[in-house]
Tab-separated table of C-alpha atoms and ligand atoms in Angstrom:
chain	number	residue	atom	x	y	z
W	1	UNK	CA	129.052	131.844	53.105
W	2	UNK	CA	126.902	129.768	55.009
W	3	UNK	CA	125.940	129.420	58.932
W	4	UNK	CA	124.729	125.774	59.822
W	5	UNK	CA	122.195	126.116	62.674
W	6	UNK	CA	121.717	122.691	64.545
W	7	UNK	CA	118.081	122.460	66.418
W	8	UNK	CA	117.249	125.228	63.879
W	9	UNK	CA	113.412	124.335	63.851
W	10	UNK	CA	113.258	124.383	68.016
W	11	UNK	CA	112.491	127.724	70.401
W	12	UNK	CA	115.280	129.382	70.554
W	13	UNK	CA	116.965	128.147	67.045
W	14	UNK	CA	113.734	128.903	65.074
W	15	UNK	CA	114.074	132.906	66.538
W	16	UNK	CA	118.128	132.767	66.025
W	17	UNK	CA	117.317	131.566	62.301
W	18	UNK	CA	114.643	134.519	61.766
W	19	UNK	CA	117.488	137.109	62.976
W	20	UNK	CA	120.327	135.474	60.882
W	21	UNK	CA	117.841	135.160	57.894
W	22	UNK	CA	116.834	138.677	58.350
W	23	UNK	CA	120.762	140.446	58.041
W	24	UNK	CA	121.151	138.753	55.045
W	25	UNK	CA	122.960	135.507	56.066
W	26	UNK	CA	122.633	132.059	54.255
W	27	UNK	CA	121.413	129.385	56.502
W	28	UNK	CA	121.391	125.745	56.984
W	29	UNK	CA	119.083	124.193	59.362
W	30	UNK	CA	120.162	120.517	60.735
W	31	UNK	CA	117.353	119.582	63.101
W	32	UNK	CA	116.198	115.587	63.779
W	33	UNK	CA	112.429	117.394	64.526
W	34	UNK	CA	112.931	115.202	67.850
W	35	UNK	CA	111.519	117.740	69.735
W	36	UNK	CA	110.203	120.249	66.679
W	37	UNK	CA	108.064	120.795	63.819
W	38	UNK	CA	109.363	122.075	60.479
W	39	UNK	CA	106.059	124.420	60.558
W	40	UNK	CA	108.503	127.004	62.251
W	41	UNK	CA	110.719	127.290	59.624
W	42	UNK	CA	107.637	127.450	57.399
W	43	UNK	CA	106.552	130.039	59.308
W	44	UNK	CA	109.997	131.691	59.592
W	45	UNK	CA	110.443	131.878	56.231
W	46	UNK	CA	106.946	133.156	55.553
W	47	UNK	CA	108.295	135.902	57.913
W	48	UNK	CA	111.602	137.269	56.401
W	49	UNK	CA	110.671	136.238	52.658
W	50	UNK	CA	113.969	133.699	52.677
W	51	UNK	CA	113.349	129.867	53.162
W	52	UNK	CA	116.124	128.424	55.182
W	53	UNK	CA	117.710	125.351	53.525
W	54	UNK	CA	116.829	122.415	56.529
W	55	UNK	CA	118.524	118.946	56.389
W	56	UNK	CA	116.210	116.740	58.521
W	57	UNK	CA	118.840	114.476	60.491
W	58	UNK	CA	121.088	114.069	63.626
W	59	UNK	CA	124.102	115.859	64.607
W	60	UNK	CA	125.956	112.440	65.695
W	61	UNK	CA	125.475	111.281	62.322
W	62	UNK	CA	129.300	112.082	60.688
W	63	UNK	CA	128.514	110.667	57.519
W	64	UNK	CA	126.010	112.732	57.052
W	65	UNK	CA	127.696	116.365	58.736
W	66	UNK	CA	130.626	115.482	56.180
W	67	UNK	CA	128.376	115.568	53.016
W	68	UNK	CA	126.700	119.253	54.896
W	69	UNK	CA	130.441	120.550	54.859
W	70	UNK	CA	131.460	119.459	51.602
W	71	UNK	CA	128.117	120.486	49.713
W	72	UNK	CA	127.793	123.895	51.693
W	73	UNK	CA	130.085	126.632	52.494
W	74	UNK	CA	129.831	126.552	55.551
W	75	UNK	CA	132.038	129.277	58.047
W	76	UNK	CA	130.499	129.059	61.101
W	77	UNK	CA	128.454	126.762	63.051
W	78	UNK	CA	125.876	127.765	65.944
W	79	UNK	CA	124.551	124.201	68.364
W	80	UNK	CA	121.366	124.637	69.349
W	81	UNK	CA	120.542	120.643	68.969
W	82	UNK	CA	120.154	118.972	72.183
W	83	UNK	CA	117.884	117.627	74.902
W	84	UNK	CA	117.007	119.845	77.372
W	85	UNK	CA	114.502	118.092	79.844
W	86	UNK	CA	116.040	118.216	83.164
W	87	UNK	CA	113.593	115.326	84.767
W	88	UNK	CA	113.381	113.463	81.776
W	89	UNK	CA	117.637	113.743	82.012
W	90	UNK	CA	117.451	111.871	85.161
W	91	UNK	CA	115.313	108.638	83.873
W	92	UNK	CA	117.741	108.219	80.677
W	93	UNK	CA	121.112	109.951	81.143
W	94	UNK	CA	122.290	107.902	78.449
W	95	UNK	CA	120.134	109.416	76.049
W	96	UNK	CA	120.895	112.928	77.171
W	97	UNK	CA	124.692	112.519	77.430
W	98	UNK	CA	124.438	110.886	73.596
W	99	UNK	CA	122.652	113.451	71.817
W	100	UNK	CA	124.206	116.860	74.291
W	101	UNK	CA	127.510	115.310	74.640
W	102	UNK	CA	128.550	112.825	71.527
W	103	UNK	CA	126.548	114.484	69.274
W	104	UNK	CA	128.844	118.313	70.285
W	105	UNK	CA	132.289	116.123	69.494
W	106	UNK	CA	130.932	114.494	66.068
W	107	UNK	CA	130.122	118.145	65.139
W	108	UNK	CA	133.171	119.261	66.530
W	109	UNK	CA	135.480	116.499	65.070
W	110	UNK	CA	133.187	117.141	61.485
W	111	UNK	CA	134.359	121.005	61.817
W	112	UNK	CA	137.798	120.240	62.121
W	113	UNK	CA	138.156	118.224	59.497
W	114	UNK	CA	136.435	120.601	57.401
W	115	UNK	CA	138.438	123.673	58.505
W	116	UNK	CA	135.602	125.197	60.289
W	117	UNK	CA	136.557	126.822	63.379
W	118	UNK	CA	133.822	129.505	64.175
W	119	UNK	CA	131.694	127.513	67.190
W	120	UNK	CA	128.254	129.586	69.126
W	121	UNK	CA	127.473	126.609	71.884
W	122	UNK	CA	124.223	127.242	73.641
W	123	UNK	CA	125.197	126.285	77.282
W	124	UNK	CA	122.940	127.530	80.341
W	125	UNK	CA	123.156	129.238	83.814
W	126	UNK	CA	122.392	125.876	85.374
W	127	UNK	CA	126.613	125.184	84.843
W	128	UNK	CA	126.757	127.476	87.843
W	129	UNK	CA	124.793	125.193	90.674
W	130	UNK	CA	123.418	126.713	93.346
W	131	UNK	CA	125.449	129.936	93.431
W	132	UNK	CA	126.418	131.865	96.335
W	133	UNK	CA	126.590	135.143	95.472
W	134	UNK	CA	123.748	137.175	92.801
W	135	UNK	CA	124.032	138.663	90.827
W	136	UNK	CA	126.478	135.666	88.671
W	137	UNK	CA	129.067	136.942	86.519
W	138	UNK	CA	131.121	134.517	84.679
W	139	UNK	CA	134.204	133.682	87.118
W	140	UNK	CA	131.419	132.378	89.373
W	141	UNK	CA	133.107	128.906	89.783
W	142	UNK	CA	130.573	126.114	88.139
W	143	UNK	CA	129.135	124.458	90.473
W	144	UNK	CA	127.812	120.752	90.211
W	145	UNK	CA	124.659	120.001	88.285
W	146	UNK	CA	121.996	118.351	90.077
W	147	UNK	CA	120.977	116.147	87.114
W	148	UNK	CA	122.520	114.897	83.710
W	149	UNK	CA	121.091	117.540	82.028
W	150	UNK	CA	123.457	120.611	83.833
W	151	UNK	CA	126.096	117.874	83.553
W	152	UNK	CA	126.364	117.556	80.010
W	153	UNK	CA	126.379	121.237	79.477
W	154	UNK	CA	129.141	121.405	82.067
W	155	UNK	CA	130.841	118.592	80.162
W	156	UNK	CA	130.549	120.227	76.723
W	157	UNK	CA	131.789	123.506	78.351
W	158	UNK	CA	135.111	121.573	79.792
W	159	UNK	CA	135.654	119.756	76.089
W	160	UNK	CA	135.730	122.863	74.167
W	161	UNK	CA	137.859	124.773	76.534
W	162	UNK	CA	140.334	121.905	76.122
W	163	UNK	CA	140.032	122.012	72.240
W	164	UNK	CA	140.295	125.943	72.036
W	165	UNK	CA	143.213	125.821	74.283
W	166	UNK	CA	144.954	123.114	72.633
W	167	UNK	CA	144.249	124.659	68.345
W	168	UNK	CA	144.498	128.293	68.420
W	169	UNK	CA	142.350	127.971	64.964
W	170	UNK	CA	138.981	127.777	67.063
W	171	UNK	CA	136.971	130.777	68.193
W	172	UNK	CA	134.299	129.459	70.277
W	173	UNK	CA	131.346	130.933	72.252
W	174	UNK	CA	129.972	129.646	75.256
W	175	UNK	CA	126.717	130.922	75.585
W	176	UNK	CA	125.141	130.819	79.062
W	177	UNK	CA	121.337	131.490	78.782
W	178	UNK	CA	119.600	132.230	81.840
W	179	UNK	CA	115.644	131.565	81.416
W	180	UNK	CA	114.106	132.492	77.967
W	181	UNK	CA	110.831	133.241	77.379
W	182	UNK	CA	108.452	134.611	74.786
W	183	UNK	CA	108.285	134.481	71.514
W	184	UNK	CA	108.307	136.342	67.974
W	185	UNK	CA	106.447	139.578	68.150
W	186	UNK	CA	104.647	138.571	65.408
W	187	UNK	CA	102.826	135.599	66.961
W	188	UNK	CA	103.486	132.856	64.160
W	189	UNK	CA	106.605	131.594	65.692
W	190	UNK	CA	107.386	130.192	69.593
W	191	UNK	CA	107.838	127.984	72.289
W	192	UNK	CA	105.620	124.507	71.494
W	193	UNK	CA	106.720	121.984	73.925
W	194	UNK	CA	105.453	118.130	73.155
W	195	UNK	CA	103.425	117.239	76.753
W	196	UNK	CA	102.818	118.720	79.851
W	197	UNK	CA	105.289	121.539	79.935
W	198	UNK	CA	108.102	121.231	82.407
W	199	UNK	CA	109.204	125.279	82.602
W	200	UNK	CA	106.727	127.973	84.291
W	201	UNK	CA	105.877	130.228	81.564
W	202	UNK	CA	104.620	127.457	79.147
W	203	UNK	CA	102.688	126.015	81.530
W	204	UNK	CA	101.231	129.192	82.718
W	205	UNK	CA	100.292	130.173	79.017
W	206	UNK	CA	98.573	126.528	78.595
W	207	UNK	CA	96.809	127.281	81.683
W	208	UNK	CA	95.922	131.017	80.184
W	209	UNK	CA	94.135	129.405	77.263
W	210	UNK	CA	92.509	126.740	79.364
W	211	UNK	CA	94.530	123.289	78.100
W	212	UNK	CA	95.933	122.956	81.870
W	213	UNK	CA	93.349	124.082	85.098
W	214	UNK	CA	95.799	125.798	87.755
W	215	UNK	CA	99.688	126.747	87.787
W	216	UNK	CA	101.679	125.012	90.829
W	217	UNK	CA	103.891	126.864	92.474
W	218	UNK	CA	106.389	124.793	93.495
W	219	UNK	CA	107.419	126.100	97.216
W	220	UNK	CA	106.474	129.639	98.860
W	221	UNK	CA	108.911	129.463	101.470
W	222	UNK	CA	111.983	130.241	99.539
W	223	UNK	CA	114.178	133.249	100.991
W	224	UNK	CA	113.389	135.270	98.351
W	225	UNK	CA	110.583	138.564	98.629
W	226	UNK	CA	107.591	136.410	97.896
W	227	UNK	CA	109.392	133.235	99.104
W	228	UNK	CA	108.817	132.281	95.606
W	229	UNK	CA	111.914	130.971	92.959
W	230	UNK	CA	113.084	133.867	91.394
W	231	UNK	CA	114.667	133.821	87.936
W	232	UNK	CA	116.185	135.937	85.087
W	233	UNK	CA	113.540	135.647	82.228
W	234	UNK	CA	114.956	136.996	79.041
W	235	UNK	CA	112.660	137.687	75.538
W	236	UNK	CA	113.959	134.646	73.261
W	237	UNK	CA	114.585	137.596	70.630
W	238	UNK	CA	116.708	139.383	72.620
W	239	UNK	CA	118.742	135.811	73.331
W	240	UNK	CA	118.632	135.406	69.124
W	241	UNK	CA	120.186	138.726	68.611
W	242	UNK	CA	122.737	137.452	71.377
W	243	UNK	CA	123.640	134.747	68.484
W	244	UNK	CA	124.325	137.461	65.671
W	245	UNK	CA	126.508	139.293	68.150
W	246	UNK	CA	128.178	136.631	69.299
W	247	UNK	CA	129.052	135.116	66.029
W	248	UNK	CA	130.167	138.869	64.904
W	249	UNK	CA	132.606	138.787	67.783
W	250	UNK	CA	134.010	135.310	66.553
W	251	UNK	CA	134.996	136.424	63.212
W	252	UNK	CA	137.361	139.321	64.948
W	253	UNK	CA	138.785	136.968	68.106
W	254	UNK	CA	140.146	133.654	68.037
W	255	UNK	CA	140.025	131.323	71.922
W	256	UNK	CA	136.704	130.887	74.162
W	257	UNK	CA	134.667	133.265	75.316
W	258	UNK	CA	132.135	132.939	78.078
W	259	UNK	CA	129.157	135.138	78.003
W	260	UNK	CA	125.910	135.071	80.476
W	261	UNK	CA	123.040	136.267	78.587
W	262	UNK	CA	120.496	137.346	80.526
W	263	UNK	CA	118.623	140.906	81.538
W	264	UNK	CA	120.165	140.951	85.027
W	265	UNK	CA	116.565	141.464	86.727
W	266	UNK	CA	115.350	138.632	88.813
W	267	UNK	CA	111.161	138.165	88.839
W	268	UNK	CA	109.263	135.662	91.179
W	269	UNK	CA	107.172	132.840	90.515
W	270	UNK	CA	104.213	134.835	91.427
W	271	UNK	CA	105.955	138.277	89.915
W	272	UNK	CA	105.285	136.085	86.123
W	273	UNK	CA	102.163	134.639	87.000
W	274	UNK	CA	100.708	138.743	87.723
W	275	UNK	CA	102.684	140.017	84.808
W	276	UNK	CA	100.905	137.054	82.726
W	277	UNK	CA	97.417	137.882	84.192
W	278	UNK	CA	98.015	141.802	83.320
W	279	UNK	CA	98.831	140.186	79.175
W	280	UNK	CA	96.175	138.219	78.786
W	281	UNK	CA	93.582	139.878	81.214
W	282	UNK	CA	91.710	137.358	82.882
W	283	UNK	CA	93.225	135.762	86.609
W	284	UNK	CA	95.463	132.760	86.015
W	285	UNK	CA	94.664	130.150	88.270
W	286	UNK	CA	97.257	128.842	90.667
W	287	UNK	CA	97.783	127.032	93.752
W	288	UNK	CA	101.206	126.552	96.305
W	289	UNK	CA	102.691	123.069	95.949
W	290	UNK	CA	105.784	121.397	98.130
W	291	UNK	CA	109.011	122.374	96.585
W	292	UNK	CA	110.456	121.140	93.355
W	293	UNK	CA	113.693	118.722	94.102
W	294	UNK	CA	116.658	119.868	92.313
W	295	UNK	CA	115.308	123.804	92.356
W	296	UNK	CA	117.512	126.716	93.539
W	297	UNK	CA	115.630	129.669	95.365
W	298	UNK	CA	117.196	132.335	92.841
W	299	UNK	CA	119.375	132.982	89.869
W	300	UNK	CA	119.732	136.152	88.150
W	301	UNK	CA	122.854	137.058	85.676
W	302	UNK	CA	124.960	139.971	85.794
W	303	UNK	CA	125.282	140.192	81.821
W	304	UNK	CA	127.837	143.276	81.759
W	305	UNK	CA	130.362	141.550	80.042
W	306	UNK	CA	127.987	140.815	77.467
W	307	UNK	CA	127.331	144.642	77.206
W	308	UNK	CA	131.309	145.174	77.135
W	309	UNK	CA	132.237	142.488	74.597
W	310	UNK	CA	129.712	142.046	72.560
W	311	UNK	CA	127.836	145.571	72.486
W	312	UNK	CA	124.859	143.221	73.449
W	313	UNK	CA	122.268	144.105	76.267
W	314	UNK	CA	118.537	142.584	76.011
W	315	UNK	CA	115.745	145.362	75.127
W	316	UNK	CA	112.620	143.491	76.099
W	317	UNK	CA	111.027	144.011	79.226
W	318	UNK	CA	108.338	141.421	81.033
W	319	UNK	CA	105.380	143.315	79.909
W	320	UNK	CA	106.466	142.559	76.421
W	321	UNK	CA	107.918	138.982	77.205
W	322	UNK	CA	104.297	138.443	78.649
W	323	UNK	CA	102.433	140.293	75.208
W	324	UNK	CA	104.661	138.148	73.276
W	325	UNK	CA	104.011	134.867	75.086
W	326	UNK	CA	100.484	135.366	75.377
W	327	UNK	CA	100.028	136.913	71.494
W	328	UNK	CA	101.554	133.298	70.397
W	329	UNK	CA	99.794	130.580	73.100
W	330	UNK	CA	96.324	132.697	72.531
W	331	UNK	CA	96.625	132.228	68.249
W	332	UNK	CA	98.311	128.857	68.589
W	333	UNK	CA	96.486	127.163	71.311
W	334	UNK	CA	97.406	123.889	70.136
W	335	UNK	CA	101.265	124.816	68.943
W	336	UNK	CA	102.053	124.208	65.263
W	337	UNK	CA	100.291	121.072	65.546
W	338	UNK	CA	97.293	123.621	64.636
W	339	UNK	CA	98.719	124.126	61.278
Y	1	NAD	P1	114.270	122.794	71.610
Y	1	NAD	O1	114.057	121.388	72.062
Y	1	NAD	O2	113.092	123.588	71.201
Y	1	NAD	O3	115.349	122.829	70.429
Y	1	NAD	C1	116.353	121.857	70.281
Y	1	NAD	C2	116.284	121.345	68.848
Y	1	NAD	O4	117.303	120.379	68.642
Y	1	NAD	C3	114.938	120.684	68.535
Y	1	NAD	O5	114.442	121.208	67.324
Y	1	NAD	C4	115.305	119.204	68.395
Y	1	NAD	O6	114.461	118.540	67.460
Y	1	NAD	C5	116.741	119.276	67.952
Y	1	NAD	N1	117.579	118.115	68.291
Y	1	NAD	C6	117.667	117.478	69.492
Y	1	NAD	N2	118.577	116.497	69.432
Y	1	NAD	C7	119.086	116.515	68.173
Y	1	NAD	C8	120.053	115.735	67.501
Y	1	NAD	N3	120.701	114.742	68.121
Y	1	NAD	N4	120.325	116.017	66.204
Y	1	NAD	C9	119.666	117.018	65.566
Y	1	NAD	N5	118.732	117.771	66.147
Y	1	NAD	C10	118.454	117.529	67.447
Y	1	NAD	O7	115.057	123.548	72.782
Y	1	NAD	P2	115.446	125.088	72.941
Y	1	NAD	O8	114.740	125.599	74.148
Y	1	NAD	O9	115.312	125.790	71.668
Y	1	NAD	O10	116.971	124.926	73.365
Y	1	NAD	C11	118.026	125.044	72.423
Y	1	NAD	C12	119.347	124.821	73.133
Y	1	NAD	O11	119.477	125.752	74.204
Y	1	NAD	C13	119.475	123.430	73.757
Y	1	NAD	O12	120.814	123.002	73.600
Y	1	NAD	C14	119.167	123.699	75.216
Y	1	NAD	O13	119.782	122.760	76.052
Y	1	NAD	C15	119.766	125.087	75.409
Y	1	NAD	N6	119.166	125.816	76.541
Y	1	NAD	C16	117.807	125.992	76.595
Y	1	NAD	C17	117.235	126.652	77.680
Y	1	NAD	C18	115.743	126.820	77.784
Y	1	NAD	O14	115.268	127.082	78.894
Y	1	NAD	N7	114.977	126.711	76.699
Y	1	NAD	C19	118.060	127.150	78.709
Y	1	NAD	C20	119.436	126.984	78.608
Y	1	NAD	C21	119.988	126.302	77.510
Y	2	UFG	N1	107.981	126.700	88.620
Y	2	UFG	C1	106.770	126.595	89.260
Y	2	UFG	N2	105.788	125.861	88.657
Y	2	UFG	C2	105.961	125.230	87.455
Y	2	UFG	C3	107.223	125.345	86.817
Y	2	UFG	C4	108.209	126.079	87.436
Y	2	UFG	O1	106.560	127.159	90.341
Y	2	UFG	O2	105.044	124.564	86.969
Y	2	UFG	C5	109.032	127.539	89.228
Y	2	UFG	C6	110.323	126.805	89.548
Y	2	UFG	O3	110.256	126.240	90.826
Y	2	UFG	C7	111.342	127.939	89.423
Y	2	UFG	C8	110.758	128.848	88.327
Y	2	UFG	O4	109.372	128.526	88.276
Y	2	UFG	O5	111.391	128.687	90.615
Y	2	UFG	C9	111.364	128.603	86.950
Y	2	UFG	O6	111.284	127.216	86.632
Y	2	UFG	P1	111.576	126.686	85.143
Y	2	UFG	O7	111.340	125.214	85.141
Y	2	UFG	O8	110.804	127.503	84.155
Y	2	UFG	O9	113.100	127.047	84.913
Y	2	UFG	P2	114.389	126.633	85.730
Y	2	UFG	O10	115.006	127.892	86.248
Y	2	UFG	O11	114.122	125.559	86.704
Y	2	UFG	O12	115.299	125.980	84.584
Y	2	UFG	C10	115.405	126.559	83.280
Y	2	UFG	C11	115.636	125.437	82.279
Y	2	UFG	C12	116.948	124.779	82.530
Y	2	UFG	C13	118.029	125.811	82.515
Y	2	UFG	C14	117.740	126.905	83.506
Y	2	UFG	C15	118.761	128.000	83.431
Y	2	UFG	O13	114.610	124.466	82.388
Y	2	UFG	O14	117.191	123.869	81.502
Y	2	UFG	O15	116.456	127.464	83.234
Y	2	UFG	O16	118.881	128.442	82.116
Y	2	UFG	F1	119.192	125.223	82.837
């Protein structure tokens, strides 16, 4: 049987892919390379020694997801493919609630009428707002996004409860990822993002290998230890082997599930910048900057229900997040775009 991976070739579906690839599993890659290269799936296949079969096209194309099901056998489907720029979210929410929202119910309508029930959905910890209590397990009431971005994952979230409540058939995962990072211990694969990166740890590995000349930090006067934003960073490959135990979980249970995946330990803006510095070896530099609109001062996951369910808890700590990150920018300065 077959597992179709939409946004295979992006971050975190390129390192799900590599894990899947790596048990054994058939795979199907459907990725529009809107925001990807096909050079990681090159590279992932150079990796495992198994080439991923990759459909370049877009998951709101029915047509098209029709012919996947009926060529391949497909079981089990995990969405990666989205758009996940939160400013660029705000400029053309039409755009983002297309390809995150429309694009989810063409798969989802595809699935059905294909008898394929077995849904991973990559939502994020931004469904939960500005949360009042830390660390956030998964009755935290949602809050309200601050952009379209958090809203269509909320959206997607509400759609497919209502469709696992309403056909017992569906076993669905919601997925909540806090804030990935890292890449593939190897080096080849990782996070490439087109322009001037809009999340801290790219942009503090482009300043690393000298492509950007200082980190901002975007407010010091959070209430927080440093009064820097604090986050949960999780190793992307730890948030992969999420997928595989996830998906393992959906073959056993039928409903939705809601699992936070995250390590549970909050670090500071200036906590990763350090831990980056200590990676690479040579001082990162950075200056304070006003606030960023829309940012919370912290968010860190309580992910024992992960543990509990799933058997799942991530492994990597920040000096290897940092290795990893920095083992990747430093031998792909340019992204795959190097070749
Ligand atoms: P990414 O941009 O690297 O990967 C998304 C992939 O989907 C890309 O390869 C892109 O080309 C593809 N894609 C986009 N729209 C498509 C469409 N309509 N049809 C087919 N393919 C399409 O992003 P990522 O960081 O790997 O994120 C993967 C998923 O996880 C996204 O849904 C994102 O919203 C979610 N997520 C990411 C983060 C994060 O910080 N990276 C946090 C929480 C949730
Ligand atoms: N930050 C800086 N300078 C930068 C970039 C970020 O100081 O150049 C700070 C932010 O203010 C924040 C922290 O670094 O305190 C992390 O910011 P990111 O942009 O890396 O991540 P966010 O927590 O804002 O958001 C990310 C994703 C969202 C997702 C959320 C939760 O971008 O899509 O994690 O998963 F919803």
């Amino acid at each position: 049987m077959t597992l179709l991976i939409t946004g295979g070739a992006g971050y975190i579906g390129s390192h799900t892919v590599l894990e899947f690839l790596s048990t054994g599993q058939d795979v199907l890659v459907l990725d529009n390379l809107s925001n990807s290269s096909q050079e990681s799936l090159a590279r992932v296949a150079a990796l495992t020694g198994r080439t991923p079969a990759f459909v370049q096209g877009d998951v709101r194309d029915r047509a098209l997801l029709d012919q996947l099901f009926s060529r391949h056998a497909i079981s089990s489907v995990v969405h990666f493919a989205g758009l996940k720029a939160v400013g660029e979210s705000v400029r053309k929410p039409l755009q983002y609630y297309d390809n995150n929202v429309t694009g989810t119910l063409v798969l989802c309508q595809a699935m059905a009428a294909a008898g394929v029930y077995h849904l991973v959905f990559s939502s994020s910890a931004t469904v939960y707002g500005d949360p009042a209590d830390m660390p956030i397990t998964e009755s935290c009431p949602t809050g309200r996004p601050t952009n379209p971005y958090g809203q269509s994952k909320l959206m997607v979230e509400q759609v497919l409860q209502d469709l696992a409540a309403a056909d017992p058939r569906w076993s669905i995962a919601l997925l909540r990822y806090f804030n990935p990072v890292g890449a593939h211990a190897s080096g080849r694969i990782g996070e490439d993002p087109h322009g001037i990166p809009n999340n801290l740890l790219p942009y503090i590995s482009q300043v690393a290998v000298g492509r950007l000349p200082q980190v901002s930090v975007f407010g010091n006067d959070y209430p927080t230890p440093d009064g820097t934003g604090v986050r949960d960073y999780i190793h992307v490959v730890d948030l992969a082997l999420g997928h595989l135990a996830a998906l393992n979980y959906l073959q056993q249970h039928t409903g939705l599930q809601t699992w936070n995946l995250g390590t549970g330990t909050g670090y500071s803006v200036l906590d990763m910048i350090h831990a980056f510095e200590a990676a690479c070896g040579h001082p990162i530099p950075y200056a304070v900057a006003p606030r960023r609109p829309g940012d919370i001062a912290a968010c860190w996951a309580d992910p024992g229900k992960a543990a509990r369910d799933l058997g799942w808890r991530a492994q990597r700590n920040l000096a290897q997040m940092m290795a990893d990150a920095w083992r990747w920018q430093s031998g792909n300065p340019d992204g795959y775009a190097g070749g």
